[in-house]
């Protein structure tokens, strides 16, 4: 611990004296890449450096990006409270110093947090704010992105017609963005299902499924398999409903997704009268829930450890500044 702190103290020096935002942007990119690689401690170390230097020099855009990405780290570590604190701080900076582009980015992040927590009404409120800003700035892709998010959260609240309106707009805006357009199709399949349009929902979901083999779409693949399982069950094909639920369970790579898949399996086993198998699936849910709670507790320790280290880094930085001023 002490060796790491000394090493980081020495690293801070050159950046505190930096006069160029280019050096800071490079460090920021390293921090973002570290987060993508799940190297959260390393990412937070780098982003804290960027934040400190940006604050010293009043480089508000770099300050915003650092704090926003610090929030993204905590989100990935399941510390939603700390994530929200950082997003709100980034939001304040965006409102005070920057234009609507940064504001809409952090509004979208805040909305995703609320959606994860199941507060769909609050999520819709913040997605709507981001959507309005995107309209003002005439950003076609961002309008489409926020429209699809609004479509998804409207589906989750059973606001079927509202969801369809947003998704139609998103489809038009994102037709030249394949990786985003497929998200529209997934939401549209869910919308058809909620309308009771089972053949249309099935046809669209079956069309989408082969396009979701990439790792980047692992969560979406599970969602489509669960949707197809529900459709099959509602159409009376329990055997196929079980097959899709089993496929979802095999595709699930983390406890959260596995809980969803086993929940679906339990439901279709009950409909098939396979009560022993349903009970086994329920047992798996209990075990996975315990594993998920342990993971969250482990991540809580990690976030608290990182928070302490960041406080220590900032204290050392303050000492460094005071020494230079003497």
PDB file of C-alpha atoms in Angstrom:
ATOM      1  CA  UNK A   1       0.000   0.000   0.000  1.00  0.00           C
ATOM      2  CA  UNK A   2       2.747   2.413   0.994  1.00  0.00           C
ATOM      3  CA  UNK A   3       4.864   1.571  -2.057  1.00  0.00           C
ATOM      4  CA  UNK A   4       1.884   2.209  -4.349  1.00  0.00           C
ATOM      5  CA  UNK A   5       1.194   5.552  -2.683  1.00  0.00           C
ATOM      6  CA  UNK A   6       4.801   6.722  -3.063  1.00  0.00           C
ATOM      7  CA  UNK A   7       4.873   5.585  -6.693  1.00  0.00           C
ATOM      8  CA  UNK A   8       1.696   7.491  -7.484  1.00  0.00           C
ATOM      9  CA  UNK A   9       2.966  10.554  -5.632  1.00  0.00           C
ATOM     10  CA  UNK A  10       5.973  10.648  -7.930  1.00  0.00           C
ATOM     11  CA  UNK A  11       3.796  10.199 -11.001  1.00  0.00           C
ATOM     12  CA  UNK A  12       1.628  13.169 -10.140  1.00  0.00           C
ATOM     13  CA  UNK A  13       4.461  15.693 -10.290  1.00  0.00           C
ATOM     14  CA  UNK A  14       4.887  16.199 -14.056  1.00  0.00           C
ATOM     15  CA  UNK A  15       1.150  16.428 -14.628  1.00  0.00           C
ATOM     16  CA  UNK A  16       0.721  19.061 -11.963  1.00  0.00           C
ATOM     17  CA  UNK A  17       3.142  21.208 -13.942  1.00  0.00           C
ATOM     18  CA  UNK A  18       1.594  20.376 -17.308  1.00  0.00           C
ATOM     19  CA  UNK A  19       0.471  23.309 -19.402  1.00  0.00           C
ATOM     20  CA  UNK A  20      -1.127  21.277 -22.187  1.00  0.00           C
ATOM     21  CA  UNK A  21      -4.548  19.662 -22.184  1.00  0.00           C
ATOM     22  CA  UNK A  22      -3.181  17.114 -24.694  1.00  0.00           C
ATOM     23  CA  UNK A  23      -1.180  15.413 -21.912  1.00  0.00           C
ATOM     24  CA  UNK A  24      -4.272  15.310 -19.768  1.00  0.00           C
ATOM     25  CA  UNK A  25      -6.412  13.914 -22.598  1.00  0.00           C
ATOM     26  CA  UNK A  26      -3.917  11.082 -23.030  1.00  0.00           C
ATOM     27  CA  UNK A  27      -4.128  10.245 -19.329  1.00  0.00           C
ATOM     28  CA  UNK A  28      -7.931  10.449 -19.488  1.00  0.00           C
ATOM     29  CA  UNK A  29      -8.000   7.936 -22.359  1.00  0.00           C
ATOM     30  CA  UNK A  30      -5.784   5.573 -20.371  1.00  0.00           C
ATOM     31  CA  UNK A  31      -8.221   5.814 -17.475  1.00  0.00           C
ATOM     32  CA  UNK A  32     -11.212   5.074 -19.715  1.00  0.00           C
ATOM     33  CA  UNK A  33      -9.423   2.093 -21.288  1.00  0.00           C
ATOM     34  CA  UNK A  34      -8.526   0.739 -17.847  1.00  0.00           C
ATOM     35  CA  UNK A  35     -12.203   0.887 -16.879  1.00  0.00           C
ATOM     36  CA  UNK A  36     -13.149  -0.972 -20.064  1.00  0.00           C
ATOM     37  CA  UNK A  37     -10.665  -3.683 -19.029  1.00  0.00           C
ATOM     38  CA  UNK A  38     -12.243  -3.807 -15.530  1.00  0.00           C
ATOM     39  CA  UNK A  39      -9.036  -2.432 -13.969  1.00  0.00           C
ATOM     40  CA  UNK A  40     -11.056  -0.196 -11.688  1.00  0.00           C
ATOM     41  CA  UNK A  41      -8.375   0.790  -9.188  1.00  0.00           C
ATOM     42  CA  UNK A  42      -5.971   1.728 -11.971  1.00  0.00           C
ATOM     43  CA  UNK A  43      -8.690   3.640 -13.804  1.00  0.00           C
ATOM     44  CA  UNK A  44      -9.653   5.599 -10.703  1.00  0.00           C
ATOM     45  CA  UNK A  45      -6.015   6.446 -10.010  1.00  0.00           C
ATOM     46  CA  UNK A  46      -5.572   7.851 -13.507  1.00  0.00           C
ATOM     47  CA  UNK A  47      -8.879   9.704 -13.530  1.00  0.00           C
ATOM     48  CA  UNK A  48      -8.157  11.243 -10.139  1.00  0.00           C
ATOM     49  CA  UNK A  49      -4.921  12.652 -11.547  1.00  0.00           C
ATOM     50  CA  UNK A  50      -6.818  14.139 -14.459  1.00  0.00           C
ATOM     51  CA  UNK A  51      -9.455  15.582 -12.163  1.00  0.00           C
ATOM     52  CA  UNK A  52      -6.905  17.199  -9.854  1.00  0.00           C
ATOM     53  CA  UNK A  53      -4.866  18.793 -12.625  1.00  0.00           C
ATOM     54  CA  UNK A  54      -8.002  19.942 -14.445  1.00  0.00           C
ATOM     55  CA  UNK A  55      -9.335  21.566 -11.280  1.00  0.00           C
ATOM     56  CA  UNK A  56      -6.012  23.349 -10.702  1.00  0.00           C
ATOM     57  CA  UNK A  57      -5.956  24.719 -14.231  1.00  0.00           C
ATOM     58  CA  UNK A  58      -9.719  25.278 -14.536  1.00  0.00           C
ATOM     59  CA  UNK A  59      -9.896  23.003 -17.563  1.00  0.00           C
ATOM     60  CA  UNK A  60     -13.579  22.332 -17.118  1.00  0.00           C
ATOM     61  CA  UNK A  61     -14.116  19.863 -19.953  1.00  0.00           C
ATOM     62  CA  UNK A  62     -11.344  17.555 -18.710  1.00  0.00           C
ATOM     63  CA  UNK A  63     -12.645  17.972 -15.167  1.00  0.00           C
ATOM     64  CA  UNK A  64     -16.139  16.981 -16.321  1.00  0.00           C
ATOM     65  CA  UNK A  65     -14.897  13.962 -18.274  1.00  0.00           C
ATOM     66  CA  UNK A  66     -12.769  12.741 -15.372  1.00  0.00           C
ATOM     67  CA  UNK A  67     -15.606  12.967 -12.833  1.00  0.00           C
ATOM     68  CA  UNK A  68     -18.161  11.470 -15.232  1.00  0.00           C
ATOM     69  CA  UNK A  69     -15.867   8.504 -15.868  1.00  0.00           C
ATOM     70  CA  UNK A  70     -15.134   8.126 -12.165  1.00  0.00           C
ATOM     71  CA  UNK A  71     -18.910   7.749 -11.823  1.00  0.00           C
ATOM     72  CA  UNK A  72     -18.870   5.139 -14.586  1.00  0.00           C
ATOM     73  CA  UNK A  73     -16.259   3.154 -12.635  1.00  0.00           C
ATOM     74  CA  UNK A  74     -18.420   3.083  -9.525  1.00  0.00           C
ATOM     75  CA  UNK A  75     -21.419   2.090 -11.660  1.00  0.00           C
ATOM     76  CA  UNK A  76     -19.442  -0.865 -13.023  1.00  0.00           C
ATOM     77  CA  UNK A  77     -18.449  -1.780  -9.456  1.00  0.00           C
ATOM     78  CA  UNK A  78     -22.144  -1.816  -8.441  1.00  0.00           C
ATOM     79  CA  UNK A  79     -21.718   1.181  -6.111  1.00  0.00           C
ATOM     80  CA  UNK A  80     -24.680   3.092  -7.526  1.00  0.00           C
ATOM     81  CA  UNK A  81     -24.771   5.657  -4.729  1.00  0.00           C
ATOM     82  CA  UNK A  82     -21.196   6.766  -5.347  1.00  0.00           C
ATOM     83  CA  UNK A  83     -21.806   6.670  -9.097  1.00  0.00           C
ATOM     84  CA  UNK A  84     -24.777   9.009  -8.719  1.00  0.00           C
ATOM     85  CA  UNK A  85     -22.762  11.407  -6.521  1.00  0.00           C
ATOM     86  CA  UNK A  86     -20.114  11.716  -9.221  1.00  0.00           C
ATOM     87  CA  UNK A  87     -22.633  12.029 -12.038  1.00  0.00           C
ATOM     88  CA  UNK A  88     -24.404  14.836 -10.189  1.00  0.00           C
ATOM     89  CA  UNK A  89     -21.092  16.620  -9.634  1.00  0.00           C
ATOM     90  CA  UNK A  90     -20.274  16.257 -13.342  1.00  0.00           C
ATOM     91  CA  UNK A  91     -23.771  17.538 -14.148  1.00  0.00           C
ATOM     92  CA  UNK A  92     -23.159  20.662 -12.045  1.00  0.00           C
ATOM     93  CA  UNK A  93     -19.920  21.375 -13.921  1.00  0.00           C
ATOM     94  CA  UNK A  94     -21.651  20.838 -17.269  1.00  0.00           C
ATOM     95  CA  UNK A  95     -24.430  23.270 -16.363  1.00  0.00           C
ATOM     96  CA  UNK A  96     -22.042  25.934 -15.099  1.00  0.00           C
ATOM     97  CA  UNK A  97     -19.220  25.815 -17.626  1.00  0.00           C
ATOM     98  CA  UNK A  98     -20.001  23.633 -20.644  1.00  0.00           C
ATOM     99  CA  UNK A  99     -22.590  23.293 -23.374  1.00  0.00           C
ATOM    100  CA  UNK A 100     -25.522  20.940 -23.760  1.00  0.00           C
ATOM    101  CA  UNK A 101     -23.412  18.138 -25.248  1.00  0.00           C
ATOM    102  CA  UNK A 102     -21.789  17.293 -21.913  1.00  0.00           C
ATOM    103  CA  UNK A 103     -25.048  17.877 -20.057  1.00  0.00           C
ATOM    104  CA  UNK A 104     -26.938  15.324 -22.129  1.00  0.00           C
ATOM    105  CA  UNK A 105     -24.180  12.722 -21.697  1.00  0.00           C
ATOM    106  CA  UNK A 106     -24.379  12.805 -17.909  1.00  0.00           C
ATOM    107  CA  UNK A 107     -28.186  13.027 -17.919  1.00  0.00           C
ATOM    108  CA  UNK A 108     -28.257   9.789 -19.910  1.00  0.00           C
ATOM    109  CA  UNK A 109     -25.895   8.156 -17.403  1.00  0.00           C
ATOM    110  CA  UNK A 110     -28.069   9.258 -14.482  1.00  0.00           C
ATOM    111  CA  UNK A 111     -31.149   7.883 -16.241  1.00  0.00           C
ATOM    112  CA  UNK A 112     -29.454   4.508 -16.765  1.00  0.00           C
ATOM    113  CA  UNK A 113     -28.676   4.380 -13.037  1.00  0.00           C
ATOM    114  CA  UNK A 114     -32.317   4.945 -12.137  1.00  0.00           C
ATOM    115  CA  UNK A 115     -33.389   2.350 -14.686  1.00  0.00           C
ATOM    116  CA  UNK A 116     -31.010  -0.210 -13.151  1.00  0.00           C
ATOM    117  CA  UNK A 117     -32.532   0.490  -9.765  1.00  0.00           C
ATOM    118  CA  UNK A 118     -36.030  -0.064 -11.172  1.00  0.00           C
ATOM    119  CA  UNK A 119     -37.110   3.572 -10.855  1.00  0.00           C
ATOM    120  CA  UNK A 120     -38.419   3.812 -14.411  1.00  0.00           C
ATOM    121  CA  UNK A 121     -40.350   7.037 -13.838  1.00  0.00           C
ATOM    122  CA  UNK A 122     -37.203   8.852 -12.744  1.00  0.00           C
ATOM    123  CA  UNK A 123     -35.231   7.231 -15.556  1.00  0.00           C
ATOM    124  CA  UNK A 124     -37.778   8.498 -18.071  1.00  0.00           C
ATOM    125  CA  UNK A 125     -37.484  12.023 -16.623  1.00  0.00           C
ATOM    126  CA  UNK A 126     -33.716  12.154 -17.167  1.00  0.00           C
ATOM    127  CA  UNK A 127     -33.795  10.391 -20.546  1.00  0.00           C
ATOM    128  CA  UNK A 128     -36.366  13.008 -21.613  1.00  0.00           C
ATOM    129  CA  UNK A 129     -34.076  15.861 -20.580  1.00  0.00           C
ATOM    130  CA  UNK A 130     -31.213  14.346 -22.592  1.00  0.00           C
ATOM    131  CA  UNK A 131     -33.569  13.835 -25.547  1.00  0.00           C
ATOM    132  CA  UNK A 132     -34.723  17.484 -25.493  1.00  0.00           C
ATOM    133  CA  UNK A 133     -31.110  18.698 -25.446  1.00  0.00           C
ATOM    134  CA  UNK A 134     -30.219  16.409 -28.341  1.00  0.00           C
ATOM    135  CA  UNK A 135     -33.127  17.918 -30.302  1.00  0.00           C
ATOM    136  CA  UNK A 136     -31.888  21.431 -29.552  1.00  0.00           C
ATOM    137  CA  UNK A 137     -28.390  20.543 -30.781  1.00  0.00           C
ATOM    138  CA  UNK A 138     -29.784  18.647 -33.790  1.00  0.00           C
ATOM    139  CA  UNK A 139     -27.581  15.627 -33.021  1.00  0.00           C
ATOM    140  CA  UNK A 140     -29.154  12.901 -35.135  1.00  0.00           C
ATOM    141  CA  UNK A 141     -27.422   9.903 -33.547  1.00  0.00           C
ATOM    142  CA  UNK A 142     -27.948  11.174 -30.017  1.00  0.00           C
ATOM    143  CA  UNK A 143     -31.607  11.917 -30.713  1.00  0.00           C
ATOM    144  CA  UNK A 144     -31.921   8.320 -31.872  1.00  0.00           C
ATOM    145  CA  UNK A 145     -30.014   6.957 -28.885  1.00  0.00           C
ATOM    146  CA  UNK A 146     -32.111   8.807 -26.322  1.00  0.00           C
ATOM    147  CA  UNK A 147     -35.301   7.992 -28.239  1.00  0.00           C
ATOM    148  CA  UNK A 148     -34.545   4.260 -28.062  1.00  0.00           C
ATOM    149  CA  UNK A 149     -33.794   4.595 -24.335  1.00  0.00           C
ATOM    150  CA  UNK A 150     -37.136   6.339 -23.890  1.00  0.00           C
ATOM    151  CA  UNK A 151     -38.782   3.564 -25.914  1.00  0.00           C
ATOM    152  CA  UNK A 152     -37.245   0.896 -23.687  1.00  0.00           C
ATOM    153  CA  UNK A 153     -38.207   2.610 -20.434  1.00  0.00           C
ATOM    154  CA  UNK A 154     -41.721   3.254 -21.815  1.00  0.00           C
ATOM    155  CA  UNK A 155     -42.033  -0.473 -22.596  1.00  0.00           C
ATOM    156  CA  UNK A 156     -40.969  -1.235 -19.018  1.00  0.00           C
ATOM    157  CA  UNK A 157     -43.830   0.953 -17.768  1.00  0.00           C
ATOM    158  CA  UNK A 158     -46.330  -0.566 -20.236  1.00  0.00           C
ATOM    159  CA  UNK A 159     -46.701   2.771 -22.029  1.00  0.00           C
ATOM    160  CA  UNK A 160     -47.044   0.888 -25.282  1.00  0.00           C
ATOM    161  CA  UNK A 161     -48.111   3.662 -27.681  1.00  0.00           C
ATOM    162  CA  UNK A 162     -45.564   6.106 -26.282  1.00  0.00           C
ATOM    163  CA  UNK A 163     -42.845   3.482 -26.668  1.00  0.00           C
ATOM    164  CA  UNK A 164     -43.857   2.834 -30.285  1.00  0.00           C
ATOM    165  CA  UNK A 165     -43.644   6.548 -31.113  1.00  0.00           C
ATOM    166  CA  UNK A 166     -40.139   6.880 -29.678  1.00  0.00           C
ATOM    167  CA  UNK A 167     -38.961   3.669 -31.332  1.00  0.00           C
ATOM    168  CA  UNK A 168     -40.253   4.739 -34.752  1.00  0.00           C
ATOM    169  CA  UNK A 169     -38.219   7.938 -34.455  1.00  0.00           C
ATOM    170  CA  UNK A 170     -35.166   6.040 -33.200  1.00  0.00           C
ATOM    171  CA  UNK A 171     -35.389   3.613 -36.123  1.00  0.00           C
ATOM    172  CA  UNK A 172     -35.270   6.488 -38.602  1.00  0.00           C
ATOM    173  CA  UNK A 173     -32.437   8.305 -36.819  1.00  0.00           C
ATOM    174  CA  UNK A 174     -30.250   5.226 -36.361  1.00  0.00           C
ATOM    175  CA  UNK A 175     -30.740   3.420 -39.672  1.00  0.00           C
ATOM    176  CA  UNK A 176     -27.091   4.101 -40.599  1.00  0.00           C
ATOM    177  CA  UNK A 177     -25.803   2.953 -37.181  1.00  0.00           C
ATOM    178  CA  UNK A 178     -26.133  -0.879 -37.159  1.00  0.00           C
ATOM    179  CA  UNK A 179     -24.880  -1.402 -33.589  1.00  0.00           C
ATOM    180  CA  UNK A 180     -27.541   0.995 -32.292  1.00  0.00           C
ATOM    181  CA  UNK A 181     -30.274   0.116 -34.798  1.00  0.00           C
ATOM    182  CA  UNK A 182     -30.365  -3.440 -33.470  1.00  0.00           C
ATOM    183  CA  UNK A 183     -31.280  -2.081 -30.028  1.00  0.00           C
ATOM    184  CA  UNK A 184     -34.313  -0.463 -31.637  1.00  0.00           C
ATOM    185  CA  UNK A 185     -35.335  -3.795 -33.145  1.00  0.00           C
ATOM    186  CA  UNK A 186     -35.062  -5.532 -29.768  1.00  0.00           C
ATOM    187  CA  UNK A 187     -37.275  -2.894 -28.150  1.00  0.00           C
ATOM    188  CA  UNK A 188     -39.753  -3.140 -31.038  1.00  0.00           C
ATOM    189  CA  UNK A 189     -39.984  -6.918 -30.591  1.00  0.00           C
ATOM    190  CA  UNK A 190     -40.787  -6.346 -26.903  1.00  0.00           C
ATOM    191  CA  UNK A 191     -43.361  -3.734 -27.917  1.00  0.00           C
ATOM    192  CA  UNK A 192     -45.092  -6.183 -30.274  1.00  0.00           C
ATOM    193  CA  UNK A 193     -45.168  -8.771 -27.478  1.00  0.00           C
ATOM    194  CA  UNK A 194     -46.721  -6.353 -25.001  1.00  0.00           C
ATOM    195  CA  UNK A 195     -49.391  -5.509 -27.596  1.00  0.00           C
ATOM    196  CA  UNK A 196     -50.240  -9.204 -27.858  1.00  0.00           C
ATOM    197  CA  UNK A 197     -48.937  -9.307 -31.448  1.00  0.00           C
ATOM    198  CA  UNK A 198     -47.201 -12.651 -30.905  1.00  0.00           C
ATOM    199  CA  UNK A 199     -46.459 -13.653 -34.542  1.00  0.00           C
ATOM    200  CA  UNK A 200     -44.913 -10.233 -35.273  1.00  0.00           C
ATOM    201  CA  UNK A 201     -42.904 -10.323 -32.035  1.00  0.00           C
ATOM    202  CA  UNK A 202     -41.687 -13.843 -32.783  1.00  0.00           C
ATOM    203  CA  UNK A 203     -40.692 -13.082 -36.380  1.00  0.00           C
ATOM    204  CA  UNK A 204     -38.712  -9.995 -35.365  1.00  0.00           C
ATOM    205  CA  UNK A 205     -37.034 -11.679 -32.377  1.00  0.00           C
ATOM    206  CA  UNK A 206     -36.021 -14.694 -34.507  1.00  0.00           C
ATOM    207  CA  UNK A 207     -34.586 -12.337 -37.130  1.00  0.00           C
ATOM    208  CA  UNK A 208     -32.559 -10.448 -34.502  1.00  0.00           C
ATOM    209  CA  UNK A 209     -31.207 -13.453 -32.570  1.00  0.00           C
ATOM    210  CA  UNK A 210     -28.412 -14.497 -35.007  1.00  0.00           C
ATOM    211  CA  UNK A 211     -27.109 -10.925 -34.995  1.00  0.00           C
ATOM    212  CA  UNK A 212     -26.473 -11.023 -31.249  1.00  0.00           C
ATOM    213  CA  UNK A 213     -23.603 -13.516 -31.146  1.00  0.00           C
ATOM    214  CA  UNK A 214     -20.971 -10.834 -30.421  1.00  0.00           C
ATOM    215  CA  UNK A 215     -19.846 -10.505 -26.785  1.00  0.00           C
ATOM    216  CA  UNK A 216     -20.923  -6.863 -26.813  1.00  0.00           C
ATOM    217  CA  UNK A 217     -24.544  -8.037 -27.152  1.00  0.00           C
ATOM    218  CA  UNK A 218     -24.504 -10.758 -24.472  1.00  0.00           C
ATOM    219  CA  UNK A 219     -27.139  -9.041 -22.323  1.00  0.00           C
ATOM    220  CA  UNK A 220     -29.349  -8.344 -25.358  1.00  0.00           C
ATOM    221  CA  UNK A 221     -29.051 -11.977 -26.469  1.00  0.00           C
ATOM    222  CA  UNK A 222     -30.372 -13.179 -23.118  1.00  0.00           C
ATOM    223  CA  UNK A 223     -33.233 -10.667 -23.293  1.00  0.00           C
ATOM    224  CA  UNK A 224     -34.264 -11.916 -26.744  1.00  0.00           C
ATOM    225  CA  UNK A 225     -34.060 -15.568 -25.672  1.00  0.00           C
ATOM    226  CA  UNK A 226     -36.250 -14.839 -22.637  1.00  0.00           C
ATOM    227  CA  UNK A 227     -38.668 -12.930 -24.878  1.00  0.00           C
ATOM    228  CA  UNK A 228     -38.813 -15.844 -27.342  1.00  0.00           C
ATOM    229  CA  UNK A 229     -39.436 -18.196 -24.411  1.00  0.00           C
ATOM    230  CA  UNK A 230     -42.352 -16.037 -23.256  1.00  0.00           C
ATOM    231  CA  UNK A 231     -43.769 -15.861 -26.775  1.00  0.00           C
ATOM    232  CA  UNK A 232     -43.554 -19.646 -27.202  1.00  0.00           C
ATOM    233  CA  UNK A 233     -45.225 -20.198 -23.813  1.00  0.00           C
ATOM    234  CA  UNK A 234     -48.042 -17.789 -24.673  1.00  0.00           C
ATOM    235  CA  UNK A 235     -48.511 -19.564 -28.020  1.00  0.00           C
ATOM    236  CA  UNK A 236     -48.822 -22.904 -26.213  1.00  0.00           C
ATOM    237  CA  UNK A 237     -45.457 -24.353 -27.282  1.00  0.00           C
ATOM    238  CA  UNK A 238     -44.029 -25.139 -23.828  1.00  0.00           C
ATOM    239  CA  UNK A 239     -41.327 -27.410 -25.218  1.00  0.00           C
ATOM    240  CA  UNK A 240     -39.882 -24.574 -27.289  1.00  0.00           C
ATOM    241  CA  UNK A 241     -40.337 -22.158 -24.379  1.00  0.00           C
ATOM    242  CA  UNK A 242     -38.129 -24.451 -22.271  1.00  0.00           C
ATOM    243  CA  UNK A 243     -35.519 -24.678 -25.051  1.00  0.00           C
ATOM    244  CA  UNK A 244     -35.244 -20.902 -25.296  1.00  0.00           C
ATOM    245  CA  UNK A 245     -35.062 -20.528 -21.507  1.00  0.00           C
ATOM    246  CA  UNK A 246     -32.304 -23.165 -21.362  1.00  0.00           C
ATOM    247  CA  UNK A 247     -30.433 -21.331 -24.126  1.00  0.00           C
ATOM    248  CA  UNK A 248     -30.702 -18.113 -22.094  1.00  0.00           C
ATOM    249  CA  UNK A 249     -29.324 -19.900 -19.034  1.00  0.00           C
ATOM    250  CA  UNK A 250     -26.352 -21.226 -21.025  1.00  0.00           C
ATOM    251  CA  UNK A 251     -25.653 -17.788 -22.500  1.00  0.00           C
ATOM    252  CA  UNK A 252     -25.739 -16.016 -19.112  1.00  0.00           C
ATOM    253  CA  UNK A 253     -22.239 -15.110 -17.949  1.00  0.00           C
ATOM    254  CA  UNK A 254     -22.878 -13.279 -14.674  1.00  0.00           C
ATOM    255  CA  UNK A 255     -25.141 -13.936 -11.671  1.00  0.00           C
ATOM    256  CA  UNK A 256     -27.567 -11.132 -12.578  1.00  0.00           C
ATOM    257  CA  UNK A 257     -28.247 -12.578 -16.040  1.00  0.00           C
ATOM    258  CA  UNK A 258     -28.312 -16.152 -14.706  1.00  0.00           C
ATOM    259  CA  UNK A 259     -30.972 -15.202 -12.148  1.00  0.00           C
ATOM    260  CA  UNK A 260     -33.138 -13.842 -14.970  1.00  0.00           C
ATOM    261  CA  UNK A 261     -32.630 -16.996 -17.043  1.00  0.00           C
ATOM    262  CA  UNK A 262     -33.360 -19.403 -14.175  1.00  0.00           C
ATOM    263  CA  UNK A 263     -36.429 -17.338 -13.292  1.00  0.00           C
ATOM    264  CA  UNK A 264     -37.703 -17.892 -16.824  1.00  0.00           C
ATOM    265  CA  UNK A 265     -36.891 -21.609 -16.616  1.00  0.00           C
ATOM    266  CA  UNK A 266     -38.827 -21.927 -13.362  1.00  0.00           C
ATOM    267  CA  UNK A 267     -41.879 -20.260 -14.924  1.00  0.00           C
ATOM    268  CA  UNK A 268     -41.988 -22.487 -18.005  1.00  0.00           C
ATOM    269  CA  UNK A 269     -41.304 -25.652 -15.978  1.00  0.00           C
ATOM    270  CA  UNK A 270     -44.301 -24.799 -13.786  1.00  0.00           C
ATOM    271  CA  UNK A 271     -46.452 -24.301 -16.891  1.00  0.00           C
ATOM    272  CA  UNK A 272     -45.256 -27.722 -18.091  1.00  0.00           C
ATOM    273  CA  UNK A 273     -46.044 -29.350 -14.758  1.00  0.00           C
ATOM    274  CA  UNK A 274     -42.346 -30.167 -14.198  1.00  0.00           C
ATOM    275  CA  UNK A 275     -42.429 -29.057 -10.573  1.00  0.00           C
ATOM    276  CA  UNK A 276     -39.198 -30.813  -9.501  1.00  0.00           C
ATOM    277  CA  UNK A 277     -37.273 -29.028 -12.256  1.00  0.00           C
ATOM    278  CA  UNK A 278     -38.938 -25.744 -11.347  1.00  0.00           C
ATOM    279  CA  UNK A 279     -37.856 -26.233  -7.736  1.00  0.00           C
ATOM    280  CA  UNK A 280     -34.279 -26.934  -8.858  1.00  0.00           C
ATOM    281  CA  UNK A 281     -34.322 -23.727 -10.911  1.00  0.00           C
ATOM    282  CA  UNK A 282     -35.619 -21.814  -7.868  1.00  0.00           C
ATOM    283  CA  UNK A 283     -32.788 -23.292  -5.771  1.00  0.00           C
ATOM    284  CA  UNK A 284     -30.328 -22.024  -8.381  1.00  0.00           C
ATOM    285  CA  UNK A 285     -31.857 -18.545  -8.091  1.00  0.00           C
ATOM    286  CA  UNK A 286     -31.351 -18.578  -4.309  1.00  0.00           C
ATOM    287  CA  UNK A 287     -27.737 -19.703  -4.683  1.00  0.00           C
ATOM    288  CA  UNK A 288     -27.030 -17.133  -7.390  1.00  0.00           C
ATOM    289  CA  UNK A 289     -28.653 -14.368  -5.347  1.00  0.00           C
ATOM    290  CA  UNK A 290     -26.298 -15.212  -2.488  1.00  0.00           C
ATOM    291  CA  UNK A 291     -23.355 -15.143  -4.914  1.00  0.00           C
ATOM    292  CA  UNK A 292     -24.491 -11.786  -6.280  1.00  0.00           C
ATOM    293  CA  UNK A 293     -24.769 -10.358  -2.769  1.00  0.00           C
ATOM    294  CA  UNK A 294     -21.273 -11.622  -1.957  1.00  0.00           C
ATOM    295  CA  UNK A 295     -20.006 -10.037  -5.162  1.00  0.00           C
ATOM    296  CA  UNK A 296     -21.636  -6.736  -4.239  1.00  0.00           C
ATOM    297  CA  UNK A 297     -20.138  -6.916  -0.740  1.00  0.00           C
ATOM    298  CA  UNK A 298     -16.730  -7.610  -2.240  1.00  0.00           C
ATOM    299  CA  UNK A 299     -17.154  -4.698  -4.614  1.00  0.00           C
ATOM    300  CA  UNK A 300     -18.235  -2.537  -1.665  1.00  0.00           C
ATOM    301  CA  UNK A 301     -14.935  -3.319   0.051  1.00  0.00           C
ATOM    302  CA  UNK A 302     -13.120  -2.536  -3.188  1.00  0.00           C
ATOM    303  CA  UNK A 303     -14.895   0.796  -3.627  1.00  0.00           C
ATOM    304  CA  UNK A 304     -14.221   1.785  -0.021  1.00  0.00           C
ATOM    305  CA  UNK A 305     -10.564   0.856  -0.396  1.00  0.00           C
ATOM    306  CA  UNK A 306     -10.310   2.878  -3.585  1.00  0.00           C
ATOM    307  CA  UNK A 307     -12.065   5.846  -1.948  1.00  0.00           C
ATOM    308  CA  UNK A 308      -9.467   5.795   0.847  1.00  0.00           C
ATOM    309  CA  UNK A 309      -6.596   5.614  -1.645  1.00  0.00           C
ATOM    310  CA  UNK A 310      -8.012   8.505  -3.668  1.00  0.00           C
ATOM    311  CA  UNK A 311      -8.315  10.604  -0.518  1.00  0.00           C
ATOM    312  CA  UNK A 312      -4.707   9.702   0.293  1.00  0.00           C
ATOM    313  CA  UNK A 313      -3.537  10.631  -3.231  1.00  0.00           C
ATOM    314  CA  UNK A 314      -5.267  13.998  -3.006  1.00  0.00           C
ATOM    315  CA  UNK A 315      -3.689  14.654   0.411  1.00  0.00           C
ATOM    316  CA  UNK A 316      -0.248  13.902  -1.052  1.00  0.00           C
ATOM    317  CA  UNK A 317      -0.965  16.211  -3.958  1.00  0.00           C
ATOM    318  CA  UNK A 318      -1.854  18.999  -1.573  1.00  0.00           C
ATOM    319  CA  UNK A 319       1.431  18.445   0.280  1.00  0.00           C
ATOM    320  CA  UNK A 320       3.283  18.531  -3.034  1.00  0.00           C
ATOM    321  CA  UNK A 321       1.685  21.863  -3.949  1.00  0.00           C
ATOM    322  CA  UNK A 322       2.518  23.351  -0.555  1.00  0.00           C
ATOM    323  CA  UNK A 323       6.155  22.272  -0.855  1.00  0.00           C
ATOM    324  CA  UNK A 324       6.472  23.868  -4.300  1.00  0.00           C
ATOM    325  CA  UNK A 325       4.999  27.121  -3.050  1.00  0.00           C
ATOM    326  CA  UNK A 326       7.589  27.464  -0.251  1.00  0.00           C
TER     327      UNK A 326
END
